[in-house]
XYZ file of C-alpha atoms in Angstrom:
661
model
C 19.807 18.685 19.305
C 22.692 19.056 16.854
C 21.443 21.292 14.021
C 23.190 19.145 11.412
C 20.938 16.224 12.391
C 17.716 18.179 11.944
C 15.626 18.047 8.792
C 16.936 21.374 7.488
C 20.466 20.665 8.697
C 20.613 17.395 6.780
C 19.405 19.104 3.616
C 21.917 21.941 3.947
C 24.739 19.434 4.397
C 23.789 17.786 1.096
C 23.584 21.169 -0.607
C 27.028 22.113 0.695
C 28.461 18.862 -0.639
C 26.939 19.601 -4.042
C 28.505 23.049 -4.106
C 31.899 21.735 -3.022
C 31.655 19.113 -5.787
C 30.883 21.926 -8.293
C 27.419 20.608 -9.102
C 25.594 23.658 -10.499
C 21.946 22.630 -9.987
C 20.144 21.254 -6.944
C 16.692 19.727 -7.403
C 14.326 19.626 -4.401
C 11.017 17.821 -5.018
C 8.640 19.081 -2.321
C 5.386 20.956 -1.858
C 6.576 22.375 1.478
C 7.118 25.982 0.451
C 7.576 27.061 4.047
C 10.514 24.644 4.303
C 12.215 26.117 1.223
C 11.698 29.575 2.669
C 13.284 28.471 5.950
C 16.249 26.893 4.171
C 17.058 29.938 2.048
C 16.134 32.833 4.291
C 17.315 31.761 7.724
C 20.565 32.610 9.486
C 21.524 28.937 9.217
C 21.645 29.282 5.432
C 23.865 32.308 5.723
C 26.243 30.307 7.896
C 26.096 27.185 5.718
C 25.724 28.197 2.083
C 26.766 31.829 1.764
C 30.434 31.221 2.690
C 30.525 28.780 -0.223
C 29.281 31.331 -2.752
C 30.553 34.646 -1.349
C 32.916 36.295 -3.821
C 34.769 38.963 -1.855
C 34.224 39.060 1.884
C 36.403 42.134 2.392
C 34.265 44.180 0.038
C 31.115 42.572 1.435
C 30.120 41.492 -2.057
C 26.506 40.509 -2.260
C 24.953 37.085 -2.829
C 21.746 37.387 -4.783
C 18.666 35.171 -4.649
C 16.248 34.917 -7.570
C 12.785 33.395 -7.651
C 12.853 32.714 -11.378
C 15.098 30.737 -13.675
C 18.386 32.215 -14.809
C 18.072 34.610 -17.719
C 14.422 35.674 -17.418
C 14.025 39.417 -17.813
C 12.786 41.305 -14.780
C 12.809 45.060 -14.355
C 13.213 44.825 -10.584
C 16.784 45.699 -9.551
C 18.143 46.154 -6.074
C 21.465 46.951 -4.453
C 22.398 45.320 -1.178
C 24.853 46.353 1.458
C 25.173 43.220 3.554
C 24.877 39.442 3.308
C 21.546 39.331 5.137
C 20.093 42.031 2.931
C 20.789 39.855 -0.077
C 17.924 37.523 0.773
C 15.486 39.517 -1.288
C 14.037 38.703 -4.675
C 16.463 39.460 -7.504
C 16.632 38.375 -11.130
C 19.453 39.358 -13.452
C 18.534 41.428 -16.455
C 18.429 39.463 -19.676
C 20.736 42.104 -21.169
C 23.441 41.243 -18.655
C 26.156 39.054 -20.128
C 27.639 38.278 -16.753
C 26.573 37.403 -13.246
C 27.706 40.503 -11.405
C 28.210 38.545 -8.199
C 27.803 34.948 -6.943
C 24.074 34.184 -6.820
C 21.611 31.632 -5.497
C 18.941 31.311 -8.182
C 15.629 29.755 -7.163
C 12.759 28.604 -9.357
C 9.428 26.999 -8.483
C 7.848 25.061 -11.315
C 5.315 22.302 -11.920
C 7.181 20.753 -14.862
C 10.860 20.580 -15.760
C 10.190 21.430 -19.405
C 9.045 24.904 -18.351
C 12.496 25.800 -17.014
C 14.714 23.474 -19.049
C 16.038 26.181 -21.394
C 16.927 28.563 -18.584
C 18.625 25.815 -16.556
C 20.585 24.660 -19.599
C 21.819 28.233 -20.167
C 22.865 28.492 -16.530
C 24.783 25.201 -16.766
C 26.509 26.415 -19.948
C 27.613 29.551 -18.122
C 28.698 27.547 -15.096
C 30.821 25.166 -17.166
C 32.494 28.062 -18.975
C 30.905 27.227 -22.299
C 29.510 30.702 -22.861
C 32.191 33.162 -24.001
C 32.492 36.907 -24.379
C 32.472 38.808 -27.702
C 36.175 38.203 -28.322
C 35.517 34.433 -27.962
C 37.597 34.167 -24.796
C 36.251 33.114 -21.416
C 35.413 36.108 -19.300
C 37.370 35.529 -16.056
C 35.100 37.810 -14.057
C 32.047 36.009 -15.380
C 33.548 32.553 -14.700
C 34.596 33.515 -11.170
C 31.092 34.661 -10.291
C 29.131 31.898 -11.951
C 31.345 29.152 -10.521
C 30.337 30.285 -7.058
C 26.647 30.390 -7.914
C 23.949 27.800 -7.415
C 20.596 27.136 -9.068
C 17.804 25.475 -7.054
C 14.770 23.947 -8.782
C 11.676 23.056 -6.723
C 8.695 20.996 -7.954
C 5.688 19.816 -5.893
C 6.236 16.147 -6.869
C 9.330 14.282 -7.994
C 9.703 14.225 -11.765
C 12.121 12.933 -14.366
C 15.087 15.255 -14.880
C 15.701 15.894 -18.615
C 18.551 13.718 -19.865
C 20.597 16.598 -21.293
C 20.939 18.299 -17.902
C 20.683 15.308 -15.523
C 24.511 14.908 -15.161
C 24.705 18.414 -13.705
C 21.866 18.043 -11.203
C 21.873 16.665 -7.657
C 18.527 15.695 -6.116
C 18.074 16.649 -2.457
C 14.935 15.057 -1.041
C 13.198 16.312 2.084
C 13.896 13.800 4.871
C 11.233 13.005 7.438
C 11.320 14.816 10.755
C 13.048 12.899 13.519
C 11.012 12.004 16.592
C 12.969 14.580 18.608
C 11.974 17.272 16.107
C 8.314 16.257 16.279
C 8.473 16.466 20.073
C 10.100 19.890 19.795
C 7.317 21.131 17.494
C 4.640 19.844 19.896
C 6.397 21.422 22.869
C 6.788 24.717 21.000
C 3.109 24.799 20.067
C 2.026 24.033 23.633
C 4.233 26.861 24.887
C 2.718 29.203 22.302
C -0.744 28.301 23.612
C 0.435 28.659 27.243
C -0.398 25.009 27.891
C 1.510 22.450 29.942
C 2.684 19.546 27.780
C 2.527 17.235 30.805
C -1.233 16.907 30.189
C -0.349 15.160 26.925
C 2.384 13.029 28.452
C 0.255 11.554 31.217
C -0.287 8.568 28.951
C 3.092 7.527 27.566
C 1.390 5.024 25.256
C -0.759 7.770 23.695
C 2.208 10.137 23.454
C 4.273 7.427 21.753
C 1.436 6.605 19.335
C 1.025 10.274 18.571
C 4.727 10.777 17.792
C 4.779 7.720 15.527
C 1.554 8.745 13.768
C 2.944 12.226 13.063
C 5.999 10.858 11.272
C 6.006 12.036 7.683
C 4.122 15.246 8.500
C 5.691 18.641 7.843
C 6.278 21.123 10.660
C 3.482 23.315 9.300
C 1.062 20.377 9.132
C 1.826 19.346 12.723
C 1.302 22.895 13.980
C -2.001 23.218 12.124
C -3.176 19.854 13.430
C -2.322 20.685 17.039
C -4.171 23.991 16.773
C -7.237 22.174 15.424
C -7.120 19.701 18.334
C -6.878 22.524 20.844
C -9.653 24.513 19.135
C -11.966 21.465 19.110
C -11.036 20.729 22.766
C -9.664 17.294 21.917
C -6.752 18.678 23.920
C -7.381 21.189 26.691
C -5.619 22.329 29.844
C -6.649 19.324 31.949
C -7.718 16.542 29.596
C -6.781 14.760 26.365
C -9.328 12.784 24.352
C -7.041 10.039 23.022
C -9.527 8.683 20.477
C -10.236 12.147 19.092
C -6.519 12.985 18.842
C -5.638 9.827 16.900
C -8.776 10.197 14.749
C -7.778 13.765 13.838
C -4.352 12.562 12.725
C -5.977 9.893 10.556
C -8.299 12.432 8.939
C -5.293 14.605 8.159
C -3.488 11.643 6.609
C -6.551 10.875 4.520
C -6.530 14.438 3.200
C -2.862 14.096 2.258
C -3.762 11.190 -0.059
C -6.376 13.058 -2.059
C -3.887 14.404 -4.591
C -1.522 11.437 -4.595
C -1.605 9.364 -7.764
C -2.268 5.658 -7.226
C -3.008 5.760 -3.479
C -6.454 5.563 -1.917
C -7.731 5.552 1.656
C -9.759 2.384 2.345
C -12.217 1.588 5.117
C -11.278 -1.288 7.425
C -13.573 -4.171 8.381
C -13.995 -5.959 11.701
C -15.450 -9.058 10.033
C -13.148 -12.066 10.208
C -12.469 -13.731 6.869
C -13.600 -17.343 7.293
C -10.974 -19.994 6.667
C -7.998 -17.667 7.223
C -7.357 -18.454 10.889
C -3.580 -18.816 10.538
C -3.257 -15.264 9.203
C -5.475 -13.884 11.969
C -3.391 -15.610 14.622
C -0.115 -14.355 13.126
C -1.407 -10.772 13.094
C -2.788 -10.912 16.638
C 0.602 -12.037 17.949
C 2.164 -8.842 16.536
C -0.424 -6.228 17.477
C 1.740 -4.906 20.327
C 4.544 -3.965 17.909
C 2.222 -1.477 16.204
C 0.245 -0.385 19.272
C 3.388 0.403 21.310
C 6.170 1.117 18.797
C 8.354 2.799 21.430
C 8.464 -0.383 23.478
C 9.187 -2.433 20.353
C 12.079 -0.116 19.476
C 13.538 -0.415 22.975
C 13.497 -4.202 22.627
C 14.995 -3.945 19.116
C 11.988 -5.836 17.774
C 11.891 -5.609 13.993
C 8.780 -4.147 12.404
C 7.022 -6.784 10.264
C 7.613 -6.216 6.570
C 4.393 -7.647 5.205
C 2.430 -10.652 3.979
C 1.905 -12.132 0.530
C -1.443 -13.917 0.240
C -2.080 -15.959 -2.867
C -4.683 -18.462 -3.928
C -7.802 -18.966 -5.945
C -10.090 -15.973 -6.641
C -12.957 -15.267 -4.272
C -11.348 -16.862 -1.215
C -11.389 -13.827 1.091
C -7.979 -12.272 0.412
C -9.303 -8.737 -0.079
C -11.526 -8.973 2.990
C -8.510 -10.166 4.974
C -6.609 -6.999 4.024
C -9.370 -4.885 5.574
C -9.524 -7.172 8.601
C -5.730 -7.036 9.037
C -5.742 -3.232 9.208
C -8.625 -3.342 11.694
C -6.863 -5.881 13.923
C -3.631 -3.874 13.917
C -5.499 -0.613 14.507
C -3.877 0.980 11.448
C -5.174 2.950 8.464
C -5.515 0.963 5.233
C -4.015 2.469 2.079
C -4.486 0.759 -1.286
C -1.912 1.095 -4.062
C -3.208 0.903 -7.635
C -0.212 0.169 -9.857
C -2.211 0.839 -13.024
C -2.808 4.442 -11.974
C 0.966 5.016 -11.790
C 1.597 4.238 -15.453
C 2.437 7.156 -17.731
C 3.321 7.331 -21.410
C 6.262 9.686 -20.823
C 9.673 8.090 -20.380
C 10.542 7.641 -16.722
C 7.296 9.109 -15.374
C 5.887 5.731 -14.290
C 8.944 4.965 -12.170
C 8.816 8.403 -10.569
C 5.105 7.990 -9.876
C 6.027 4.755 -8.112
C 8.691 6.535 -6.046
C 6.246 9.299 -5.075
C 3.558 6.775 -4.086
C 5.931 4.689 -1.969
C 7.331 7.789 -0.296
C 3.808 8.968 0.505
C 3.046 5.504 1.896
C 5.937 5.938 4.302
C 4.511 9.314 5.292
C 1.267 7.509 6.163
C 3.094 5.076 8.463
C 2.204 3.326 10.590
C -0.231 1.912 8.060
C -1.157 -1.165 6.042
C -0.312 -0.786 2.343
C -2.648 -3.044 0.391
C -1.588 -4.102 -3.117
C -4.473 -6.092 -4.565
C -3.785 -8.537 -7.416
C -0.100 -7.689 -7.465
C 0.444 -10.014 -10.430
C -1.316 -7.515 -12.717
C 1.275 -4.883 -11.858
C 4.395 -7.025 -12.185
C 3.348 -9.780 -14.605
C 5.925 -8.675 -17.201
C 8.759 -8.114 -14.752
C 10.731 -11.354 -14.947
C 14.101 -11.279 -16.676
C 13.013 -13.673 -19.407
C 9.608 -12.186 -20.090
C 8.969 -10.339 -23.323
C 7.181 -7.088 -22.628
C 5.894 -4.369 -24.941
C 6.222 -1.628 -22.316
C 9.883 -0.899 -23.010
C 10.982 -2.320 -19.678
C 8.804 0.002 -17.583
C 7.289 -2.898 -15.626
C 10.721 -4.314 -14.881
C 12.047 -0.974 -13.648
C 8.962 -0.349 -11.503
C 9.342 -3.812 -10.020
C 12.989 -3.051 -9.226
C 11.994 0.165 -7.450
C 9.412 -1.736 -5.432
C 11.841 -4.496 -4.396
C 14.473 -1.960 -3.355
C 11.905 -0.090 -1.292
C 10.685 -3.314 0.343
C 14.229 -4.175 1.357
C 15.313 -0.741 2.570
C 12.187 0.799 4.117
C 12.387 1.571 7.818
C 8.919 3.076 8.281
C 6.160 0.938 9.814
C 4.477 0.480 6.444
C 3.081 -3.070 6.528
C 2.612 -4.436 2.999
C -0.393 -6.695 2.451
C -0.108 -8.039 -1.099
C -2.673 -10.371 -2.640
C -2.463 -12.448 -5.796
C -4.832 -14.726 -7.678
C -2.169 -16.130 -10.002
C 1.443 -16.246 -8.840
C 2.520 -17.967 -12.072
C 2.816 -14.442 -13.522
C 4.988 -13.103 -10.701
C 8.797 -12.889 -10.952
C 10.656 -15.329 -8.651
C 12.527 -12.498 -6.899
C 9.329 -11.642 -5.057
C 9.331 -15.011 -3.274
C 12.805 -14.776 -1.758
C 13.284 -14.759 1.996
C 12.801 -11.463 3.832
C 10.742 -9.909 1.038
C 7.646 -10.854 3.028
C 7.460 -12.200 6.567
C 5.073 -14.949 5.485
C 3.675 -16.343 2.244
C 0.186 -17.710 2.855
C -2.131 -19.416 0.428
C -5.912 -19.563 0.398
C -7.604 -22.590 -1.128
C -11.063 -24.033 -1.636
C -12.844 -23.683 1.731
C -13.975 -26.822 3.541
C -17.584 -27.422 4.596
C -17.341 -25.709 7.992
C -15.532 -22.738 6.450
C -18.228 -22.428 3.768
C -20.846 -22.430 6.527
C -18.913 -19.695 8.356
C -18.844 -17.604 5.176
C -22.618 -17.964 4.775
C -23.199 -16.996 8.420
C -20.686 -14.106 8.360
C -22.290 -12.647 5.263
C -25.736 -12.768 6.883
C -24.410 -11.261 10.141
C -22.747 -8.388 8.280
C -25.947 -7.559 6.384
C -28.039 -7.760 9.567
C -25.603 -5.427 11.331
C -25.718 -2.930 8.476
C -29.533 -3.054 8.475
C -29.683 -2.384 12.239
C -27.403 0.633 11.820
C -29.717 1.978 9.111
C -32.706 1.585 11.430
C -30.955 3.411 14.262
C -30.259 6.347 11.962
C -33.933 6.653 10.937
C -36.525 8.858 12.615
C -38.674 6.885 15.082
C -41.821 7.382 12.990
C -40.215 5.826 9.914
C -38.484 3.083 11.893
C -41.829 1.880 13.270
C -42.927 0.961 9.746
C -39.824 -1.089 8.993
C -39.094 -4.765 9.632
C -37.073 -5.333 12.790
C -34.568 -7.617 11.044
C -33.286 -8.217 7.540
C -32.569 -11.956 7.990
C -33.917 -14.432 10.525
C -31.559 -14.959 13.482
C -31.192 -18.665 12.753
C -29.535 -17.808 9.430
C -26.565 -16.423 11.395
C -25.719 -19.917 12.672
C -23.024 -21.998 10.977
C -24.919 -25.227 11.662
C -27.907 -24.079 9.591
C -25.777 -23.734 6.473
C -23.599 -26.780 7.129
C -26.603 -29.081 6.721
C -27.524 -27.491 3.394
C -23.953 -27.677 2.088
C -23.515 -31.355 2.944
C -26.859 -32.205 1.383
C -26.950 -30.134 -1.799
C -23.291 -30.106 -2.897
C -22.591 -33.842 -2.868
C -25.004 -35.129 -5.511
C -22.215 -36.576 -7.697
C -20.204 -38.077 -4.861
C -19.913 -41.521 -6.454
C -18.541 -40.076 -9.686
C -15.628 -38.362 -7.951
C -14.544 -41.252 -5.721
C -10.949 -42.256 -6.337
C -9.790 -45.518 -7.820
C -6.333 -46.937 -8.443
C -5.173 -46.110 -11.945
C -4.228 -49.188 -13.938
C -0.598 -49.054 -15.037
C 1.223 -51.953 -16.612
C 4.612 -50.554 -15.636
C 3.953 -50.541 -11.889
C 6.134 -53.003 -9.987
C 6.254 -54.006 -6.331
C 8.826 -51.337 -5.384
C 6.603 -48.535 -6.675
C 3.411 -49.350 -4.816
C 3.788 -46.269 -2.660
C 3.406 -44.241 -5.848
C -0.030 -45.603 -6.730
C -1.950 -42.972 -8.679
C -5.603 -42.466 -7.760
C -7.945 -40.896 -10.300
C -11.685 -40.290 -10.605
C -13.748 -43.445 -10.712
C -15.908 -42.002 -13.497
C -14.668 -41.603 -17.056
C -15.696 -37.936 -17.187
C -14.880 -35.021 -14.934
C -17.205 -34.960 -11.912
C -19.438 -31.926 -11.579
C -20.055 -30.823 -8.010
C -21.019 -27.492 -6.497
C -17.643 -26.686 -4.909
C -17.787 -23.070 -3.796
C -15.531 -20.137 -2.999
C -16.487 -17.200 -0.809
C -17.396 -15.200 -3.915
C -19.744 -17.993 -5.042
C -21.461 -17.949 -1.645
C -21.940 -14.166 -1.751
C -23.471 -14.514 -5.212
C -25.814 -17.266 -3.951
C -27.129 -15.100 -1.120
C -27.598 -12.158 -3.464
C -29.575 -14.262 -5.962
C -31.658 -15.882 -3.206
C -32.660 -12.434 -1.924
C -33.751 -11.511 -5.432
C -35.913 -14.626 -5.755
C -37.813 -14.061 -2.501
C -37.827 -10.259 -2.353
C -41.109 -8.695 -1.172
C -43.116 -7.328 -4.093
C -45.629 -4.477 -4.013
C -46.751 -2.420 -1.047
C -48.068 -4.085 2.060
C -49.662 -2.526 5.112
C -48.482 -5.459 7.194
C -45.262 -4.734 9.083
C -42.977 -7.740 8.889
C -40.732 -8.824 11.733
C -38.170 -10.263 9.306
C -37.758 -9.547 5.593
C -35.964 -12.785 4.682
C -37.151 -15.712 6.763
C -35.376 -18.959 7.525
C -37.620 -21.225 5.449
C -37.668 -18.851 2.460
C -33.886 -18.507 2.346
C -33.355 -22.254 2.699
C -35.631 -23.013 -0.240
C -34.166 -20.248 -2.397
C -30.533 -21.268 -1.783
C -31.286 -24.948 -2.393
C -33.112 -24.025 -5.591
C -30.087 -22.071 -6.786
C -27.656 -24.876 -5.914
C -29.696 -27.338 -7.977
C -29.961 -24.942 -10.884
C -27.864 -25.569 -13.990
C -27.119 -21.860 -14.179
C -25.206 -21.923 -10.887
C -21.688 -23.011 -11.810
C -19.275 -22.270 -8.964
C -15.508 -21.955 -9.342
C -14.821 -25.520 -8.171
C -16.969 -26.902 -10.965
C -15.710 -24.820 -13.885
C -12.068 -24.086 -13.034
C -10.488 -27.366 -11.928
C -7.423 -26.885 -14.118
C -6.888 -23.421 -12.644
C -7.144 -24.898 -9.145
C -4.494 -27.511 -10.014
C -2.241 -24.878 -11.587
C -2.569 -22.745 -8.457
C -1.749 -25.717 -6.204
C 1.395 -26.582 -8.185
C 2.777 -23.034 -8.087
C 2.029 -22.625 -4.376
C 3.759 -25.937 -3.685
C 6.794 -24.880 -5.726
C 7.224 -21.621 -3.773
C 6.598 -23.129 -0.324
C 3.532 -21.159 0.681
C 1.849 -22.140 3.942
C -1.923 -22.582 4.392
C -3.922 -19.580 5.584
C -6.469 -21.953 7.058
C -5.866 -23.933 10.218
C -6.851 -27.075 8.309
C -6.310 -27.333 4.568
C -8.004 -29.962 2.431
C -4.630 -30.870 0.863
C -1.167 -31.494 2.279
C 1.860 -30.364 0.261
C 3.879 -33.211 1.765
C 1.773 -35.734 -0.150
C 2.579 -34.268 -3.547
C 5.538 -35.710 -5.478
C 6.830 -32.913 -7.677
C 9.102 -35.186 -9.743
C 6.362 -37.682 -10.605
C 3.504 -35.134 -10.657
C 1.253 -37.239 -8.433
C -0.616 -36.684 -5.192
C -0.506 -39.661 -2.844
C -3.957 -40.513 -1.561
C -4.756 -39.800 2.099
C -6.858 -42.762 3.353
C -8.072 -40.676 6.313
C -10.199 -38.624 3.924
C -12.685 -41.505 3.719
C -13.483 -40.983 7.415
C -14.035 -37.230 7.346
C -17.409 -36.352 8.947
C -18.586 -33.885 6.285
C -19.479 -35.432 2.904
C -18.725 -32.069 1.255
C -15.079 -32.302 2.376
C -14.788 -35.792 0.907
C -16.211 -34.615 -2.419
C -13.890 -31.596 -2.417
C -10.873 -33.784 -1.674
C -11.735 -36.482 -4.233
C -12.410 -33.938 -6.959
C -9.200 -31.942 -6.510
C -6.858 -34.911 -5.962
C -8.299 -36.561 -9.056
C -7.752 -33.322 -10.982
C -4.126 -33.050 -9.801
C -3.329 -36.601 -10.906
C -5.198 -36.007 -14.162
C -3.747 -32.643 -15.198
C -0.478 -31.994 -13.304
C 1.867 -33.531 -15.874
C 0.566 -31.269 -18.619
C 0.521 -28.003 -16.657
């Protein structure tokens, strides 16, 4: 492989360009100390950088390397006889008014302000600002310093002080190429006297392994391979594929521990009810992530991400966990609030660091929950008190979304897209824009059943982990099996949530200005004079119902009788029905009709598509100019009364409120 295309080769090429352009300071944000050591102490550096700084080759003049900023006093002094010998620690005496020979000065620091004075002095010398005692430039001093270079290294990328920024070039550590990763693996196998063919028996596993190791340093890959060999996940004759990929994930999780704003999340196999269209879209693209090598050969583009918006409590967050599970990828959440910093420019750099770390985690799902909270003040016309920080962070994010090449699949959710800047909705930002809405009767029943199934599963796992003696005293099940059936809950929903059905029926609104040519624009409103009140639920409302029902019928006191089931069918039915009839239970569809209408209008405006296979409303029936929803006569024949009530209530609300929202 051509050295100039390697990780170190690419960095050295940038450093050479900086030196040829007479840029005095190079800034390398990285925590890979072994990489810096390799760059500065290897023969490749001597071939690449030293010819640029060497002062007098005939006299074999030395090139000195310092591990502290220019001008710091150090009693250690050395004399060198050859170029290679120069790669020892050296710091000029503070008493020295000149750089005795061209030097590479290196400083590690955690904050720029700790080295700012020294760097500024070095730049002054480099630019010929500093003069000798007779106030004339010292030609010997200028000749040496102009061939010198200062390198600043910090563990994370930070804002360069404004007064020295024009004289600094940032050289970022590029990711290892796949060929380099393969070379590291091969080298480590050779060091362990193992045949790499044992790893390459499964090309799919080998491909997954290479892709999963992208973003890792050479040192990290070597350490990880040694751990796999030591734990016998890889041995001379066998490779445990699951253990290998799991070890890589654990290592990635550890990398996130000190990264601001990023968090490792657990995935979930539970399907989010009512989001069938999203599930289908993801399942059609699983092969792109499971076999990235094949996808690359076919020039199949890696999906960019999904934007899911809709009313709160409709399963968007659960879908993020399900999406990562379906794709077989780790789930990383990005908390924009944790990136904010009071210092000028720090927030933007925190964003850059987080996005770069996300790419190092690839392939992964990057989950940005409630994205509107992060970018609500980012539109051009918005007035913001943050000094434009939100706008700049949003710009960084959009640029990254457009330019990223890593398999970092963005799953963004939003409860209120009215706060989001329009740039986010443009084509190719996200592969799809889905919306979640009020679930229909069958979807509500699925949510009830899924919630019960998940709790039963968790309870069984707890039992299996218990000692046999303790397990014998426990109930065999948390909920009765019949409660896991959709049909059980569908009957309750249709019966208890349609009490005010007559009040929400639609009637033709009387308008004196309606003529024969406008009959197709008839406006239907609620038949009652007041807003109908029905128990129209979201997934969050259903979870709250189950939680409250459990509280009402929880076993009290100690009993010697061992129950088969803790929460029986009859008990749960009565408790849930009691809650639904209670005045204290006010679900989202009863209290937030205006918010539902506002959400519908914004989703319609930005051409979102339904996440559900069957949505209660059809965007095609809404007239944006006249702010009316044309009645669908087929709704009167829908089999579930709950769906009719849901439809009547929301359509009436649209025709009642749309003009004023």
